[in-house]
Amino acid sequence: MSTTTDITTGAPTPASDESVLPPLPGDFYGYADLLSSEDQAILARVRRFAEERIAPIADRQWASTEFPFDLLPGFAELDVVGLARDWPDRPAHSRLLTSMVSMELSRIDPSMATFFGVHGGLALSSIDLCGSEEQKERWLPAMRRMEKIGAFALSEPHGGSDVAGGLETTARREGDEWVLDGAKRWIGNGTFADLVVVWARDTDDGEVKGFVVEQGTPGFTATKMEGKLALRTVQNADLTFEGARVPEANRLAHANSFKDTNRVLRVTRGGVAWNAVGVMMGVYELARDYALERVQFGQPIAGFQLIQDHLVTILGRLSTSLALAVRVAQLQDADHFRDDQAALAKRECTVALREAVARAREVLGGNGVLLENKVTRFFNDAEALYSYEGTKEINTLVVGRSITGIGAFVGHAPRR
């Protein structure tokens, strides 16, 4: 993929300093310039890692559905896990930077961006937001170093968007232990995670509580889901808990209701919008480069009006989504980010994504369905981004309730 391009002229520009962040072709309005020079240097390191280490193997891993564990040491060396929180040796960076890290990974391989988001977003944030100080000290440093990989277990076989009120996995207190029973589904990183944040309903008070279940816990099993045609490198798992015993010390101290769960989801739902932007960045570059190289009727197809319409439409969807995502990050940094804003961002960016990947596939014609040309991988992966962290319909209803004051989640059953 081309990475060093003048956003005004489209002409390639040399990149001599490894700390310099060349503009991406899809960043038409130069939003990366909002970052400080220090943050741009961090993002430049992430981009190099993604282009040099992830890109060459992304298609192979996607086809084989195997996770590239050999990348983890290089990932750890980037030191970008938990960028948004304060550490003893590193102050918190902006949400704009952490979001653009996700975008850069998604631009190359949304499977690896999803792995990173589950570990450093959902799992780490659950412990950071809901754990005690002792629990944070026990788990977070190892998670930052990627010595311990995290997963987040909320969705269930019979519960997706309605899981808040219908959580079936239960937790029962017995002395200094909790006994977990139930099942979870679609759990990213679930087959190999060292620490799984499990949300279960307390049989005593009916409230949702969070637990850190460690790999090897008796009664806990994880089985890889097969036949998945999107984000294939992500190791989604079915989890089962059959009398799995978890010590009280592993119950997240400040996760006492679904409101606490939702604090984590609010942060990460905005992250999916950035995943969508990253994929649009990737397919825009692929489609534009292909159009400039592909010759038909004696000229590059980039000179055809209908092809230019596809390219400009993709860029337009990308640019409007990026503007929305940047504002999301700014609101997060200002601590003014709301659930309805997260919902609208996720909805709009993933709707735009679907059109963008379809148009990119169309620019490539029949070549667009070949894995070697990458667009089909992004095309399939877009379907997962469109659906998880709240479907379009659920996010529509979240925003609809916000702007009207009327909840429309449950309709009336039809009369017989």
Tab-separated table of C-alpha atoms in Angstrom, residues 172-412:
chain	number	residue	atom	x	y	z
A	172	ARG	CA	-22.939	-18.111	43.078
A	173	ARG	CA	-20.939	-17.156	46.182
A	174	GLU	CA	-19.589	-20.059	48.247
A	175	GLY	CA	-17.284	-18.876	51.017
A	176	ASP	CA	-14.215	-17.237	49.494
A	177	GLU	CA	-15.071	-18.478	46.000
A	178	TRP	CA	-17.600	-17.857	43.272
A	179	VAL	CA	-19.047	-20.704	41.225
A	180	LEU	CA	-19.688	-19.800	37.586
A	181	ASP	CA	-22.122	-21.707	35.359
A	182	GLY	CA	-23.179	-20.891	31.813
A	183	ALA	CA	-21.829	-20.211	28.343
A	184	LYS	CA	-20.373	-17.346	26.328
A	185	ARG	CA	-20.090	-17.031	22.538
A	186	TRP	CA	-18.132	-14.928	20.027
A	187	ILE	CA	-15.355	-14.291	22.531
A	188	GLY	CA	-12.357	-12.798	20.718
A	189	ASN	CA	-8.952	-14.094	21.914
A	190	GLY	CA	-10.973	-16.678	23.829
A	191	THR	CA	-8.967	-19.728	22.774
A	192	PHE	CA	-5.657	-18.497	24.148
A	193	ALA	CA	-6.311	-15.625	26.558
A	194	ASP	CA	-4.560	-15.821	29.913
A	195	LEU	CA	-7.186	-13.617	31.575
A	196	VAL	CA	-10.875	-13.651	30.588
A	197	VAL	CA	-13.128	-10.942	31.995
A	198	VAL	CA	-16.449	-12.757	32.464
A	199	TRP	CA	-19.713	-11.004	33.175
A	200	ALA	CA	-22.227	-13.084	35.127
A	201	ARG	CA	-25.430	-12.543	37.067
A	202	ASP	CA	-25.172	-12.947	40.834
A	203	THR	CA	-27.830	-15.462	41.894
A	204	ASP	CA	-28.182	-13.669	45.227
A	205	ASP	CA	-29.009	-10.104	44.189
A	206	GLY	CA	-29.578	-10.488	40.433
A	207	GLU	CA	-26.926	-7.912	39.549
A	208	VAL	CA	-24.289	-8.343	36.841
A	209	LYS	CA	-20.775	-8.697	38.237
A	210	GLY	CA	-17.351	-9.042	36.621
A	211	PHE	CA	-14.803	-11.804	37.233
A	212	VAL	CA	-11.305	-12.472	35.934
A	213	VAL	CA	-11.114	-16.150	35.013
A	214	GLU	CA	-7.583	-17.372	34.498
A	215	GLN	CA	-6.560	-19.916	31.892
A	216	GLY	CA	-6.563	-23.441	33.274
A	217	THR	CA	-9.365	-22.854	35.773
A	218	PRO	CA	-11.141	-26.220	36.350
A	219	GLY	CA	-14.629	-26.224	34.865
A	220	PHE	CA	-13.740	-23.587	32.255
A	221	THR	CA	-13.280	-24.635	28.619
A	222	ALA	CA	-12.803	-22.652	25.404
A	223	THR	CA	-13.545	-24.051	21.934
A	224	LYS	CA	-12.619	-22.278	18.713
A	225	MET	CA	-15.580	-21.303	16.515
A	226	GLU	CA	-15.233	-22.721	13.006
A	227	GLY	CA	-16.682	-21.636	9.666
A	228	LYS	CA	-16.348	-17.904	10.344
A	229	LEU	CA	-16.015	-15.858	7.136
A	230	ALA	CA	-15.077	-12.498	8.642
A	231	LEU	CA	-12.134	-11.482	10.849
A	232	ARG	CA	-10.910	-15.036	10.359
A	233	THR	CA	-7.582	-14.495	12.107
A	234	VAL	CA	-9.399	-13.497	15.309
A	235	GLN	CA	-9.766	-16.554	17.514
A	236	ASN	CA	-13.424	-16.318	18.500
A	237	ALA	CA	-14.434	-18.974	20.993
A	238	ASP	CA	-17.365	-20.645	22.667
A	239	LEU	CA	-16.735	-20.622	26.407
A	240	THR	CA	-18.407	-22.945	28.882
A	241	PHE	CA	-18.443	-22.718	32.673
A	242	GLU	CA	-19.475	-25.836	34.557
A	243	GLY	CA	-18.989	-25.188	38.238
A	244	ALA	CA	-15.880	-23.114	37.502
A	245	ARG	CA	-14.537	-21.815	40.811
A	246	VAL	CA	-13.101	-18.295	40.897
A	247	PRO	CA	-11.602	-16.789	44.060
A	248	GLU	CA	-13.206	-13.702	45.557
A	249	ALA	CA	-9.896	-11.962	44.876
A	250	ASN	CA	-10.679	-12.302	41.147
A	251	ARG	CA	-14.073	-10.605	41.361
A	252	LEU	CA	-13.681	-7.105	39.974
A	253	ALA	CA	-14.192	-4.936	43.036
A	254	HIS	CA	-16.124	-2.141	41.327
A	255	ALA	CA	-18.168	-4.167	38.822
A	256	ASN	CA	-21.462	-4.412	40.669
A	257	SER	CA	-24.109	-3.861	37.989
A	258	PHE	CA	-24.524	-3.666	34.233
A	259	LYS	CA	-23.978	0.078	34.511
A	260	ASP	CA	-20.355	-0.736	35.246
A	261	THR	CA	-20.194	-3.062	32.236
A	262	ASN	CA	-21.593	-0.287	30.095
A	263	ARG	CA	-18.821	2.089	31.174
A	264	VAL	CA	-16.423	-0.210	29.353
A	265	LEU	CA	-18.673	-0.590	26.316
A	266	ARG	CA	-19.085	3.161	25.942
A	267	VAL	CA	-15.347	3.554	25.445
A	268	THR	CA	-14.938	0.655	23.027
A	269	ARG	CA	-18.015	1.313	20.885
A	270	GLY	CA	-16.365	4.501	19.697
A	271	GLY	CA	-13.353	2.357	18.864
A	272	VAL	CA	-15.306	0.329	16.299
A	273	ALA	CA	-15.947	3.558	14.410
A	274	TRP	CA	-12.163	3.931	14.116
A	275	ASN	CA	-11.849	0.318	12.933
A	276	ALA	CA	-14.316	1.159	10.172
A	277	VAL	CA	-12.352	4.270	9.222
A	278	GLY	CA	-9.156	2.222	9.063
A	279	VAL	CA	-10.695	-0.351	6.731
A	280	MET	CA	-11.956	2.445	4.492
A	281	MET	CA	-8.425	3.865	4.458
A	282	GLY	CA	-7.133	0.496	3.322
A	283	VAL	CA	-9.642	-0.167	0.558
A	284	TYR	CA	-9.399	3.393	-0.741
A	285	GLU	CA	-5.657	2.975	-1.264
A	286	LEU	CA	-6.118	-0.447	-2.844
A	287	ALA	CA	-8.822	0.747	-5.230
A	288	ARG	CA	-6.995	3.944	-6.191
A	289	ASP	CA	-3.688	2.166	-6.821
A	290	TYR	CA	-5.392	-0.560	-8.837
A	291	ALA	CA	-7.252	1.990	-10.955
A	292	LEU	CA	-4.001	3.779	-11.775
A	293	GLU	CA	-2.290	0.537	-12.785
A	294	ARG	CA	-5.092	-1.376	-14.532
A	295	VAL	CA	-5.229	-0.653	-18.260
A	296	GLN	CA	-8.400	-1.229	-20.278
A	297	PHE	CA	-9.231	0.081	-23.742
A	298	GLY	CA	-5.721	1.464	-23.942
A	299	GLN	CA	-5.710	3.613	-20.815
A	300	PRO	CA	-5.679	3.310	-17.018
A	301	ILE	CA	-9.213	2.797	-15.734
A	302	ALA	CA	-8.587	5.701	-13.330
A	303	GLY	CA	-9.307	7.892	-16.361
A	304	PHE	CA	-12.875	6.581	-16.655
A	305	GLN	CA	-15.584	8.782	-15.206
A	306	LEU	CA	-17.456	5.934	-13.500
A	307	ILE	CA	-14.288	4.700	-11.806
A	308	GLN	CA	-13.553	8.211	-10.549
A	309	ASP	CA	-17.083	8.323	-9.160
A	310	HIS	CA	-16.378	5.168	-7.149
A	311	LEU	CA	-13.073	6.507	-5.846
A	312	VAL	CA	-14.453	9.907	-4.887
A	313	THR	CA	-17.479	8.345	-3.194
A	314	ILE	CA	-15.226	6.056	-1.135
A	315	LEU	CA	-13.082	9.045	-0.181
A	316	GLY	CA	-16.186	11.026	0.738
A	317	ARG	CA	-17.582	8.282	2.970
A	318	LEU	CA	-14.137	7.911	4.533
A	319	SER	CA	-13.661	11.628	5.119
A	320	THR	CA	-17.048	12.173	6.758
A	321	SER	CA	-16.540	9.094	8.949
A	322	LEU	CA	-13.063	10.247	9.943
A	323	ALA	CA	-14.424	13.652	10.936
A	324	LEU	CA	-17.026	11.975	13.143
A	325	ALA	CA	-14.438	9.635	14.667
A	326	VAL	CA	-12.053	12.502	15.438
A	327	ARG	CA	-14.845	14.335	17.248
A	328	VAL	CA	-15.568	11.162	19.234
A	329	ALA	CA	-11.945	11.083	20.405
A	330	GLN	CA	-12.033	14.775	21.306
A	331	LEU	CA	-15.177	14.283	23.390
A	332	GLN	CA	-13.577	11.318	25.133
A	333	ASP	CA	-10.525	13.403	25.977
A	334	ALA	CA	-12.813	16.115	27.360
A	335	ASP	CA	-14.796	13.500	29.350
A	336	HIS	CA	-18.016	14.621	27.664
A	337	PHE	CA	-18.676	11.481	25.635
A	338	ARG	CA	-22.191	10.004	25.879
A	339	ASP	CA	-23.735	6.625	25.028
A	340	ASP	CA	-25.867	8.079	22.248
A	341	GLN	CA	-22.808	9.708	20.665
A	342	ALA	CA	-20.992	6.370	20.762
A	343	ALA	CA	-23.993	4.683	19.183
A	344	LEU	CA	-24.341	7.213	16.366
A	345	ALA	CA	-20.634	7.091	15.568
A	346	LYS	CA	-20.608	3.295	15.388
A	347	ARG	CA	-23.776	3.266	13.276
A	348	GLU	CA	-22.737	5.875	10.728
A	349	CYS	CA	-19.142	4.744	10.262
A	350	THR	CA	-20.021	1.098	9.725
A	351	VAL	CA	-22.882	1.927	7.345
A	352	ALA	CA	-20.447	4.022	5.310
A	353	LEU	CA	-17.921	1.184	5.512
A	354	ARG	CA	-20.278	-1.268	3.847
A	355	GLU	CA	-20.706	0.985	0.841
A	356	ALA	CA	-17.008	1.806	0.647
A	357	VAL	CA	-15.840	-1.822	0.542
A	358	ALA	CA	-18.499	-2.689	-2.023
A	359	ARG	CA	-17.386	0.129	-4.307
A	360	ALA	CA	-13.724	-0.830	-3.884
A	361	ARG	CA	-14.567	-4.412	-4.832
A	362	GLU	CA	-16.373	-3.081	-7.895
A	363	VAL	CA	-13.354	-1.026	-8.995
A	364	LEU	CA	-11.313	-4.234	-9.070
A	365	GLY	CA	-13.966	-6.129	-11.003
A	366	GLY	CA	-13.467	-9.893	-10.943
A	367	ASN	CA	-10.015	-9.404	-9.437
A	368	GLY	CA	-11.760	-8.014	-6.383
A	369	VAL	CA	-12.822	-11.467	-5.210
A	370	LEU	CA	-9.257	-12.822	-5.204
A	371	LEU	CA	-7.627	-12.880	-1.772
A	372	GLU	CA	-4.287	-11.879	-3.303
A	373	ASN	CA	-5.782	-8.471	-4.095
A	374	LYS	CA	-6.865	-8.017	-0.444
A	375	VAL	CA	-10.127	-6.161	-1.077
A	376	THR	CA	-12.215	-9.294	-0.556
A	377	ARG	CA	-10.654	-9.761	2.902
A	378	PHE	CA	-11.681	-6.236	3.867
A	379	PHE	CA	-15.090	-6.792	2.232
A	380	ASN	CA	-15.784	-9.811	4.450
A	381	ASP	CA	-14.292	-8.271	7.577
A	382	ALA	CA	-16.545	-5.238	7.191
A	383	GLU	CA	-19.566	-7.440	7.896
A	384	ALA	CA	-18.270	-8.278	11.358
A	385	LEU	CA	-17.543	-4.627	12.163
A	386	TYR	CA	-21.045	-3.739	10.968
A	387	SER	CA	-22.605	-6.193	13.431
A	388	TYR	CA	-20.587	-6.289	16.636
A	389	GLU	CA	-20.601	-3.733	19.482
A	390	GLY	CA	-24.263	-3.096	18.715
A	391	THR	CA	-26.040	-3.641	15.402
A	392	LYS	CA	-27.193	-0.750	13.252
A	393	GLU	CA	-30.742	-1.336	14.500
A	394	ILE	CA	-29.833	-1.289	18.190
A	395	ASN	CA	-27.659	1.797	17.835
A	396	THR	CA	-30.482	3.477	15.900
A	397	LEU	CA	-32.804	2.860	18.818
A	398	VAL	CA	-30.251	4.149	21.325
A	399	VAL	CA	-29.998	7.425	19.412
A	400	GLY	CA	-33.736	7.515	18.746
A	401	ARG	CA	-34.469	7.271	22.460
A	402	SER	CA	-31.993	10.062	23.108
A	403	ILE	CA	-33.463	12.528	20.652
A	404	THR	CA	-37.158	11.781	21.324
A	405	GLY	CA	-37.166	10.703	24.948
A	406	ILE	CA	-39.160	7.617	23.942
A	407	GLY	CA	-37.707	4.117	24.085
A	408	ALA	CA	-38.732	1.943	21.135
A	409	PHE	CA	-36.734	-1.196	21.908
A	410	VAL	CA	-39.654	-3.544	22.535
A	411	GLY	CA	-42.644	-3.486	20.198
A	412	HIS	CA	-46.122	-4.770	20.893
